[in-house]
Short mmCIF file of C-alpha atoms and ligand atoms in Angstrom, two decimals:
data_model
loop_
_atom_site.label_atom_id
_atom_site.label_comp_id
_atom_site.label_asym_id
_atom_site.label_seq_id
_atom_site.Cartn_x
_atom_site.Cartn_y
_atom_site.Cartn_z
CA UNK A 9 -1.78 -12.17 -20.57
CA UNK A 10 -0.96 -15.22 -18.32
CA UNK A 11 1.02 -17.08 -21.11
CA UNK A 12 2.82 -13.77 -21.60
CA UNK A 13 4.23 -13.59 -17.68
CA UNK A 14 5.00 -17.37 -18.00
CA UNK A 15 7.54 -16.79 -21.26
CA UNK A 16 8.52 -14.06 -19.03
CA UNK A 17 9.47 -16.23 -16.26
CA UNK A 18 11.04 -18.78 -18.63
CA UNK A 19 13.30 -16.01 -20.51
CA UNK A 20 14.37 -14.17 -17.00
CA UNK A 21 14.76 -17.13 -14.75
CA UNK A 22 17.09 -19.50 -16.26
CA UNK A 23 14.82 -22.14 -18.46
CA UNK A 24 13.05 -23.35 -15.50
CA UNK A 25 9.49 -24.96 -16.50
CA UNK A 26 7.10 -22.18 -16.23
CA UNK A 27 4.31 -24.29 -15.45
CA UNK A 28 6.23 -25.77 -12.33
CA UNK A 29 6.68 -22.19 -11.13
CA UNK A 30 3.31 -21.17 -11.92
CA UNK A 31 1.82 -23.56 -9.72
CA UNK A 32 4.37 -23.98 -6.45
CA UNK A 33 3.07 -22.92 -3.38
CA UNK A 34 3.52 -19.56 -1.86
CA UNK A 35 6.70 -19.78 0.23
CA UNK A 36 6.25 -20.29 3.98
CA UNK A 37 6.51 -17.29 6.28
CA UNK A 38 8.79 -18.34 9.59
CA UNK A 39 8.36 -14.89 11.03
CA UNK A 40 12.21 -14.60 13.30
CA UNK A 41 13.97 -18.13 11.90
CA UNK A 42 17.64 -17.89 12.22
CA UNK A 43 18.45 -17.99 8.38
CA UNK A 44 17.14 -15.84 5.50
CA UNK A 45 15.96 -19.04 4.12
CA UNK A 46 14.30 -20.72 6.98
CA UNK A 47 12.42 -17.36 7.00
CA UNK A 48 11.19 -17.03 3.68
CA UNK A 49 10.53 -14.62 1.11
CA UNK A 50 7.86 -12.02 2.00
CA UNK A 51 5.75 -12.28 -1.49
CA UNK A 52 3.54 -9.26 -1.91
CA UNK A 53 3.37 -8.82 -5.81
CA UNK A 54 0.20 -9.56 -7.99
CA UNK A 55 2.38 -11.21 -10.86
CA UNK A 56 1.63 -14.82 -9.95
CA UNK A 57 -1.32 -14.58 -6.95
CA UNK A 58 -0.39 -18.42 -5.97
CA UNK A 59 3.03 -17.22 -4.82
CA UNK A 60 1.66 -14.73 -3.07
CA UNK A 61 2.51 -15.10 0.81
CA UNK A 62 1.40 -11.33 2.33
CA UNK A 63 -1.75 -9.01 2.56
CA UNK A 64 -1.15 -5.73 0.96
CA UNK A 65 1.40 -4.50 -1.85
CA UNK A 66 5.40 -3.02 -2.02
CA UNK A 67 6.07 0.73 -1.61
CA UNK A 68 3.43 2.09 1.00
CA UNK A 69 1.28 4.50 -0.51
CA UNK A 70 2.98 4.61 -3.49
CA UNK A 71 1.37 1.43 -5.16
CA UNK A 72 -2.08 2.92 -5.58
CA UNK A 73 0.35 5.38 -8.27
CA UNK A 74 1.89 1.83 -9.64
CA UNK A 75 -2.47 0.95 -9.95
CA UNK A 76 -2.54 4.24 -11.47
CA UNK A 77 -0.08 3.72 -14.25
CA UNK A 78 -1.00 0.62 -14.62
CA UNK A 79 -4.81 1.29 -14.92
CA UNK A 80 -3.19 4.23 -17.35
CA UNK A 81 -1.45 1.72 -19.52
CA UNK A 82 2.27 3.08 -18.56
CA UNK A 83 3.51 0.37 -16.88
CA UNK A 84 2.49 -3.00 -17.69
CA UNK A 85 0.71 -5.46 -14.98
CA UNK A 86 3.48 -8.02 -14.77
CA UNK A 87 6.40 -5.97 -15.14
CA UNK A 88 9.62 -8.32 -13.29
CA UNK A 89 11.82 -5.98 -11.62
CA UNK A 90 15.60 -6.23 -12.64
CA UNK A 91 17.70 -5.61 -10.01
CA UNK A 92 20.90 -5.92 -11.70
CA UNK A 93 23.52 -3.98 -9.35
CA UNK A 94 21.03 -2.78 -7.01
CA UNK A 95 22.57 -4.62 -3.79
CA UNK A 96 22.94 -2.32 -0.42
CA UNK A 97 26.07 -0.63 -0.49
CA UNK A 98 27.12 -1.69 2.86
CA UNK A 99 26.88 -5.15 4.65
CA UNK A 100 24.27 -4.78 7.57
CA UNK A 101 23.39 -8.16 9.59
CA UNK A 102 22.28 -9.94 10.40
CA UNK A 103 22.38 -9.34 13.73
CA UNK A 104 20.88 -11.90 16.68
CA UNK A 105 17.42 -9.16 16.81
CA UNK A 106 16.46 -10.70 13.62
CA UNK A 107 15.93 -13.90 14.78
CA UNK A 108 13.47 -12.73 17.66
CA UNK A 109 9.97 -12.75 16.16
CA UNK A 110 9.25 -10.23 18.90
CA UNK A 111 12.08 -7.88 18.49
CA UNK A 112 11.30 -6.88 14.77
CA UNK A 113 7.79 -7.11 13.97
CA UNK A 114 7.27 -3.84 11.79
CA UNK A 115 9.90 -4.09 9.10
CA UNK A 116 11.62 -7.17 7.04
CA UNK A 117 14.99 -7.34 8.74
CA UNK A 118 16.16 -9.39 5.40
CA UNK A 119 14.55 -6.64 3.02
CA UNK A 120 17.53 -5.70 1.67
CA UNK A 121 18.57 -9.24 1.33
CA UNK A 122 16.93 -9.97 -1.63
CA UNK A 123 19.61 -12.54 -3.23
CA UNK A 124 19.69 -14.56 0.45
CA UNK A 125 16.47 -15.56 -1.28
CA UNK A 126 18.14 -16.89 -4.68
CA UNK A 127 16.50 -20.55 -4.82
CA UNK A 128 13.21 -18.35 -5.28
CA UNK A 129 14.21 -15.63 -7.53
CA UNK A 130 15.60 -18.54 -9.91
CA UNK A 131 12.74 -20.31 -9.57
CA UNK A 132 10.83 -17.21 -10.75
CA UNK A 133 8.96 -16.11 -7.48
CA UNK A 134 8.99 -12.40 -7.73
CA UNK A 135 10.53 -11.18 -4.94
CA UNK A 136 10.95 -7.40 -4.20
CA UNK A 137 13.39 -5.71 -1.50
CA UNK A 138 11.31 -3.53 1.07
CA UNK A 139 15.16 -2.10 2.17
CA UNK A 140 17.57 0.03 -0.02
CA UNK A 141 21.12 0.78 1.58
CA UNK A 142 22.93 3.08 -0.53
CA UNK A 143 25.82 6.21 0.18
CA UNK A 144 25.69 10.13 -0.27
CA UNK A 145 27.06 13.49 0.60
CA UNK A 146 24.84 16.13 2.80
CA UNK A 147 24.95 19.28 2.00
CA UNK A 148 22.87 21.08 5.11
CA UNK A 149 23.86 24.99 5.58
CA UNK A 150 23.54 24.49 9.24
CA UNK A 151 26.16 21.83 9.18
CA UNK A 152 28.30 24.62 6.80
CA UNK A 153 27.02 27.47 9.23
CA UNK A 154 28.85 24.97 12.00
CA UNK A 155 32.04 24.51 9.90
CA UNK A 156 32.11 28.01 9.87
CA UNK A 157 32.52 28.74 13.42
CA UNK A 158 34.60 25.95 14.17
CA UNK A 159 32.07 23.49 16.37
CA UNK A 160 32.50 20.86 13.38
CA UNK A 161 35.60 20.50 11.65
CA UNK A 162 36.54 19.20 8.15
CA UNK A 163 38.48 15.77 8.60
CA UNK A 164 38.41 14.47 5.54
CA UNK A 165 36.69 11.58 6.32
CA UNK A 166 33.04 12.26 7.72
CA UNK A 167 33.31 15.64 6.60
CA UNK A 168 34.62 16.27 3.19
CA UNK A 169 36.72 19.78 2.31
CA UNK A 170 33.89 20.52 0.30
CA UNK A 171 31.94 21.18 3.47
CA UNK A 172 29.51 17.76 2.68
CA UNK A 173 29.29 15.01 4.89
CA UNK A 174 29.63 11.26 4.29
CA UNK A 175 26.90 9.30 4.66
CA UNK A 176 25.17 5.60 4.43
CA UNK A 177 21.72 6.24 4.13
CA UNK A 178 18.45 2.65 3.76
CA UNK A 179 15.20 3.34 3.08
CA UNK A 180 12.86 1.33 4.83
CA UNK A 181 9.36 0.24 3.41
CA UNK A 182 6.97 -0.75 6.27
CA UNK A 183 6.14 -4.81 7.19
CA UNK A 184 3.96 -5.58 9.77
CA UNK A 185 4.09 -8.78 11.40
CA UNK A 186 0.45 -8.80 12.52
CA UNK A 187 1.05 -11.35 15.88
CA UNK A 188 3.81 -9.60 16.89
CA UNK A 189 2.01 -6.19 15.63
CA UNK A 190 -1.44 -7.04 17.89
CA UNK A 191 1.61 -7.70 21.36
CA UNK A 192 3.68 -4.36 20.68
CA UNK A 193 0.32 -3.03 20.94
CA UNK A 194 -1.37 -5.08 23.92
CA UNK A 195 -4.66 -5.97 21.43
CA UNK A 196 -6.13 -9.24 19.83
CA UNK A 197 -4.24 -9.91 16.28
CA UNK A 198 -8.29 -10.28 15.14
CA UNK A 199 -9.04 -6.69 16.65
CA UNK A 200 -6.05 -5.15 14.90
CA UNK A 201 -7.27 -6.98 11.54
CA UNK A 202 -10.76 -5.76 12.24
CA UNK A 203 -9.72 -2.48 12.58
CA UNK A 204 -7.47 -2.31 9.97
CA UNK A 205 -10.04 -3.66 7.27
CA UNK A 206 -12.41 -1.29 8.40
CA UNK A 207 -10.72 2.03 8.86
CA UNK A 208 -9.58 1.97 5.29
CA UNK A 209 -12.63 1.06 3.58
CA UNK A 210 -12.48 -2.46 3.20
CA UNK A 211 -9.03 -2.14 1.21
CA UNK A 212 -7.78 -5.01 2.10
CA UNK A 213 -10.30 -7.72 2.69
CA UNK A 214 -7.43 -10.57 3.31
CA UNK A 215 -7.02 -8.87 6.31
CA UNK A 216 -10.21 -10.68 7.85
CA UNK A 217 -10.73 -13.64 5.41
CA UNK A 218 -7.12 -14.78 4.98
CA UNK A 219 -5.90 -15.55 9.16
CA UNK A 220 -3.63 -17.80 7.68
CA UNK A 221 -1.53 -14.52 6.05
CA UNK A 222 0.29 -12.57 8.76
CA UNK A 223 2.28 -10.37 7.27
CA UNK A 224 0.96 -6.89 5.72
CA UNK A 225 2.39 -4.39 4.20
CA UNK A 226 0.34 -1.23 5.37
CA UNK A 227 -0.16 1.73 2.53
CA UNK A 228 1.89 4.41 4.97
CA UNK A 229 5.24 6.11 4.55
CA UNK A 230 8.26 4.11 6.17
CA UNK A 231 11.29 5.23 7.26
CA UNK A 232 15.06 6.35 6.17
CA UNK A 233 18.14 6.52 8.61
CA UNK A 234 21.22 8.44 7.89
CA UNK A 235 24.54 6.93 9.47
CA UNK A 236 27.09 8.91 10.20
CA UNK A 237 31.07 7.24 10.54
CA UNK A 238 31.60 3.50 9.68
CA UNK A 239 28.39 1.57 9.43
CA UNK A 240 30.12 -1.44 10.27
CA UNK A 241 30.36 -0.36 13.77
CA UNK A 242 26.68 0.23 14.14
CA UNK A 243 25.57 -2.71 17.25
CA UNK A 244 29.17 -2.79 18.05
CA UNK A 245 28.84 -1.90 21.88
CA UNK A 246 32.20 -0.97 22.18
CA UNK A 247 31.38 1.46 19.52
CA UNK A 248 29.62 4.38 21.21
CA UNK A 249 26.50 6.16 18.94
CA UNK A 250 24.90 9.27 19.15
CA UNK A 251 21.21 8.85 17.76
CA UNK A 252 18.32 11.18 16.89
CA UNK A 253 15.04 9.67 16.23
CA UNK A 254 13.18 12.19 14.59
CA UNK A 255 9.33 12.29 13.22
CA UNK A 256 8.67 14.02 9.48
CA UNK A 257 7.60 18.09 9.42
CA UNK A 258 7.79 18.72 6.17
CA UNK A 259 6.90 22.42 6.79
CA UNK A 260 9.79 22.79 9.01
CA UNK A 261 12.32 20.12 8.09
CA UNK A 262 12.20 21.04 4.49
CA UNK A 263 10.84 25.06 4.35
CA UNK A 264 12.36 26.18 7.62
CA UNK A 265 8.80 27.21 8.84
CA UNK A 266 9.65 28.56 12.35
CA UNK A 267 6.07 27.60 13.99
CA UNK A 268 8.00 24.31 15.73
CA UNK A 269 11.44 23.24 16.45
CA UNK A 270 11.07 20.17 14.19
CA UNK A 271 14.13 21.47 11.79
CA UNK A 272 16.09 22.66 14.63
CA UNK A 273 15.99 19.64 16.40
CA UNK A 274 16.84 17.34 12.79
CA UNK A 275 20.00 19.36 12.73
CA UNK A 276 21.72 19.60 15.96
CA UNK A 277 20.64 15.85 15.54
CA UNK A 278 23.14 15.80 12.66
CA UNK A 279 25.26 17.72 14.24
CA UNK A 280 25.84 15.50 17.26
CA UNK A 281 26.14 12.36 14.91
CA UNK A 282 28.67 13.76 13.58
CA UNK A 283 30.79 14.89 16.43
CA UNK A 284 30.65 11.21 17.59
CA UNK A 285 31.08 9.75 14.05
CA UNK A 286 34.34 12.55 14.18
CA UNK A 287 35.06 11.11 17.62
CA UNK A 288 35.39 7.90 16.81
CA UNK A 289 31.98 6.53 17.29
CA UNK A 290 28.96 6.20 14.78
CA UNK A 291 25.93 8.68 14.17
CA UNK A 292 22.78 7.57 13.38
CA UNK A 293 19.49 9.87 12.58
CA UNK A 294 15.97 7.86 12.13
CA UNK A 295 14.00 9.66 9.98
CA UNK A 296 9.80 8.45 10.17
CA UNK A 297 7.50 9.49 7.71
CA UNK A 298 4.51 10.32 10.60
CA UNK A 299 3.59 14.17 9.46
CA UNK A 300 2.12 15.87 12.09
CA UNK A 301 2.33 13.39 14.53
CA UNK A 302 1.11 10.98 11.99
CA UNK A 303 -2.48 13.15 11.86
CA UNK A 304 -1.24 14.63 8.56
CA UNK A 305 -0.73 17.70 7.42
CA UNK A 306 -4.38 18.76 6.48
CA UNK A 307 -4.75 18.40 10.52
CA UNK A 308 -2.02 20.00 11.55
CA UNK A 309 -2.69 23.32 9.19
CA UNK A 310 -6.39 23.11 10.42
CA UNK A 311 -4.38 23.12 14.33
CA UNK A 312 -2.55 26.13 13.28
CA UNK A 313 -5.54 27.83 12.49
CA UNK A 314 -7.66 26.46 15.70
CA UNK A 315 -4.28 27.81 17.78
CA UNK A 316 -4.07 31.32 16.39
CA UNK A 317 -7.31 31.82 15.99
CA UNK A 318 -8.05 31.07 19.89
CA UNK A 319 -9.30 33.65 22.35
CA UNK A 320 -5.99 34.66 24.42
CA UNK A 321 -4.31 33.90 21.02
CA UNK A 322 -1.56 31.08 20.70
CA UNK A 323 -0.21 29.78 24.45
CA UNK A 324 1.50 26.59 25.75
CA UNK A 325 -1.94 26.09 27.83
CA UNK A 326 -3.88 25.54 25.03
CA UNK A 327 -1.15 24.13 22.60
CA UNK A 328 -2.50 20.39 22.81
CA UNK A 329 -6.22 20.53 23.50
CA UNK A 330 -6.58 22.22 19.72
CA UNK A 331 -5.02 19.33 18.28
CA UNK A 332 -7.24 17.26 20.89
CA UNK A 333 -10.38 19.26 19.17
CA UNK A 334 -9.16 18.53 16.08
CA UNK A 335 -8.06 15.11 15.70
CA UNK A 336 -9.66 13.78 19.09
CA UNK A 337 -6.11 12.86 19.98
CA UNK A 338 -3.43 14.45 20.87
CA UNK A 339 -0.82 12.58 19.00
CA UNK A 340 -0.84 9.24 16.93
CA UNK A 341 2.98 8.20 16.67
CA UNK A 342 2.57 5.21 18.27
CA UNK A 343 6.85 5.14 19.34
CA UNK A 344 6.38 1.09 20.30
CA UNK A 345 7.02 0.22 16.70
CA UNK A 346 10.04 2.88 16.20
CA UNK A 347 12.52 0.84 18.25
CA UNK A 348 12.37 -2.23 15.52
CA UNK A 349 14.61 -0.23 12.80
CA UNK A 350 17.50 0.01 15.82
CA UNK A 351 16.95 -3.73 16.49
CA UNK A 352 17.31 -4.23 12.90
CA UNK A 353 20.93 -2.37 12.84
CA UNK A 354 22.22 -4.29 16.13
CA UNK A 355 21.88 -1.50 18.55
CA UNK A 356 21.32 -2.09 22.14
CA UNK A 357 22.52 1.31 23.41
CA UNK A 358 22.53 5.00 22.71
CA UNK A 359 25.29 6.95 24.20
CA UNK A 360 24.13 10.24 23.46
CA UNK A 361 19.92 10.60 22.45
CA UNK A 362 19.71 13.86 20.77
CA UNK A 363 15.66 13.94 21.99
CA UNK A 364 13.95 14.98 25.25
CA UNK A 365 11.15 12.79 24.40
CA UNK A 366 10.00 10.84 27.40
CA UNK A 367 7.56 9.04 24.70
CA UNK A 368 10.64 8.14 22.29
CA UNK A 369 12.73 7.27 25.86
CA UNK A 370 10.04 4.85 27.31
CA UNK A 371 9.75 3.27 23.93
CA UNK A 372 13.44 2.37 23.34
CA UNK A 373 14.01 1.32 27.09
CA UNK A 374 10.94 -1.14 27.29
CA UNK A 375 12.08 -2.53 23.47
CA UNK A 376 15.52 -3.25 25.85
CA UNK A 377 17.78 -0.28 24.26
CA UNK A 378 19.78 1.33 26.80
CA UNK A 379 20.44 5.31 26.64
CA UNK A 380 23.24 7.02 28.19
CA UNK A 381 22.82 10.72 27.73
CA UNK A 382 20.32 12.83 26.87
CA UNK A 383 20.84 15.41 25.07
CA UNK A 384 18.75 18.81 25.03
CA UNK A 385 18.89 21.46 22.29
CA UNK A 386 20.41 24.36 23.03
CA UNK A 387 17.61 27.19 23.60
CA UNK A 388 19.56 29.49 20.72
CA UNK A 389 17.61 26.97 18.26
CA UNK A 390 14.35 27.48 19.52
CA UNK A 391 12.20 29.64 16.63
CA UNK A 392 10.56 32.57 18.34
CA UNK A 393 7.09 31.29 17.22
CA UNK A 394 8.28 27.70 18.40
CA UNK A 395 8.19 28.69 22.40
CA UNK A 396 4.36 27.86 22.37
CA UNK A 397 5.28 23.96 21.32
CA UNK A 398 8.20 24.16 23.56
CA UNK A 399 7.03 25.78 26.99
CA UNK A 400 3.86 23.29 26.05
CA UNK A 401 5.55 20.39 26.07
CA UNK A 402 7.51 21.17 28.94
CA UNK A 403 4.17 21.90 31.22
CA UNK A 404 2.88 18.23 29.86
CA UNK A 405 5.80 16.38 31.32
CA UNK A 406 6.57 15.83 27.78
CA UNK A 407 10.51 16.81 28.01
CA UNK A 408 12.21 16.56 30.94
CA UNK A 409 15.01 19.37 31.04
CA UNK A 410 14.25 23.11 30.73
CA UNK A 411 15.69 24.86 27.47
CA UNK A 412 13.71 27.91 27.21
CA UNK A 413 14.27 31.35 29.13
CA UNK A 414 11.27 32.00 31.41
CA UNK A 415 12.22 35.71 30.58
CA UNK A 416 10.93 35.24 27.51
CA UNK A 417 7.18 35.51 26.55
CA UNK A 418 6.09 32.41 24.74
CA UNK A 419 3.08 33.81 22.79
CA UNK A 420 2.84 32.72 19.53
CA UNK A 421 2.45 35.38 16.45
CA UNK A 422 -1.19 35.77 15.09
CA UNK A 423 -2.25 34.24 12.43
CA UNK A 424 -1.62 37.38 9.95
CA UNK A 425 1.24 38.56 11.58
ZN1 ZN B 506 7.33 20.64 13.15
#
């Protein structure tokens, strides 16, 4: 198998002696040095283990399916990606954040940079990107719905006279710097290793007996942004941006379930990226992969159930100690790592926040991102069954900023309603 890869390498990589390339070192990792090469590739693949340079594998979660297929016998062990014509769509950075080793410290600010790292690739080091930048049209009835009665207007240019809207949209694959991880977070890098190793099984054992390998790539869902208006202008101050950072619920982002105002709040996000991508400015919405406040969405159903089921039936009062029962916290979202994807675009100031998160707010303001306005949504969004989560969050100090009616009865429906 090993004299297989190395023709491989030799074929692929330009004639280079394959036994030079099988046994170089790993690269160096010079986590926040001011060129891509200074830096160094992050290394994560299992095709040549020497030139590996990280703890973990690419693609969060997903590479226990590439173990799968290859365990299967569908996709062969040291398959080279070819990324012929796969370079991001638009420029981004670098920007002086990525040369701050404690600015950045969950993501690879030169993921997307793969070719910065060409003295590698054509030395046959197999280098993957952990960013994607690519374009696309939205087509989100709201947004139509909004065209309809005139708040959003076809321009031509964000939004197309099909009713779609132009967007630049990356995908971003977590990597964790674990020094800078262990700060963000205020623990010992060797207590966040510890922990690590042992809350998922012992999957990576590098963790604790490689030190000397600080960067991980963590089996969890990353993040995509959607940018709305001329990406070039993102971290241009004089540019202003509208921004809504907003955490996955699949069950009402996707299926409109009206139990939360998770979907309502996504799309007067778009909707306000837009006006200020229409007004000149840029729109930007963060989109995290943390379901149910990163508990999952086993643990939020079982909430639902814990909630309805309740004596006095569903109420604000109660709203967070079921998911406190459940879970033994009340939320696991951790917002001091969510700032690093705005670092990574440039941006040191939100005009207009489209969140009333005091968790989200604290987090960008201590990572040094200024907001100007923040913007509520508008109570005609709420979901009828959603005034539990709202009125709740309200009581906690949560949102500052009323947007409910107290007219209005916020008892949730039971659970066969
Ligand atoms: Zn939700």
């Amino acid at each position: 198998m090993m004299s297989e890869a190395m023709s491989t390498d030799h074929v692929r990589n330009g004639g280079l002696d394959s036994i030079f390339d099988q046994n170089s070192p790993a690269p160096r990792i010079n986590w926040g040095a001011a060129t891509a090469a200074e830096r160094g590739p992050i290394i994560a693949t299992l095709r040549n283990p020497r030139h590996r340079n990280a703890i973990g594998t690419h693609a969060g979660g997903y590479s226990v399916y590439r173990a799968l297929a290859i365990a299967a016998r569908t996709l062969a062990s040291d398959h080279m990606a070819d990324l012929t014509d796969t370079a991001p769509a638009e420029r981004i950075g670098p920007h002086p954040q990525w040369l701050d080793d404690k600015r950045i410290v969950s993501l690879d600010p030169w993921g997307h940079l793969a070719g910065e790292f060409r003295d590698h690739l054509a030395r046959g080091y197999d280098i993957r990107p952990t960013i994607a930048v690519t374009r696309a049209h939205i087509d989100v009835p709201e947004v139509r719905a909004a065209i309809g009665v005139g708040r959003i207007r076809v321009d031509g240019r964000v939004v197309t006279p099909a009713r779609t809207v132009r967007v630049m949209k990356a995908a971003i694959d977590p990597v964790w710097y674990l020094p800078g991880i262990a700060e963000r977070f205020g623990v010992s890098e060797s207590d966040l290793r510890r922990g690590l190793y042992e809350q998922t099984g012992g999957m990576y054992s590098d963790l604790v007996e490689r030190e000397d390998l600080k960067v991980f790539l963590p089996p969890i869902g990353g993040t995509t942004i959607y940018c709305f208006g001329d990406p070039d202008k993102l971290g241009d101050v004089k540019t202003p941006l509208a921004c809504r950072v907003h955490d996955e619920c699949n069950g009402s982002d996707v299926f409109g379930s009206d139990i939360c105002t998770c979907r309502p709040y996504l799309v007067h996000g778009i909707e306000i990226a837009i006006e200020m991508a229409q007004a000149g400015g840029t729109g930007l919405v963060v989109y995290n992969r943390k379901e149910g406040r990163a508990l999952g969405e086993v643990t939020k159903f079982l909430v639902y159930n814990a909630r309805k089921r309740q004596a006095g039936g569903d109420r604000p009062e109660a709203y967070f100690k079921r998911t406190a029962c459940v879970a033994g916290v009340e939320d696991m979202r951790f917002q001091e790592l969510m700032p690093d994807v705005l670092h990574w675009l440039g941006v040191t100031r939100i005009d207009r926040f489209a969140s009333m998160s005091d968790v989200k707010y604290d987090a960008l303001v201590r990572q040094g991102i200024a907001i100007g306005e923040r913007v509520p949504i508008p109570a005609e969004l709420v979901p009828a069954d959603a005034r539990v989560e709202i009125e709740a969050k309200i009581a906690a100090g949560y949102f500052t900023g009323a947007v409910t009616s107290p007219s209005l009865q916020a008892t949730g429906r039971a659970l066969h309603e």
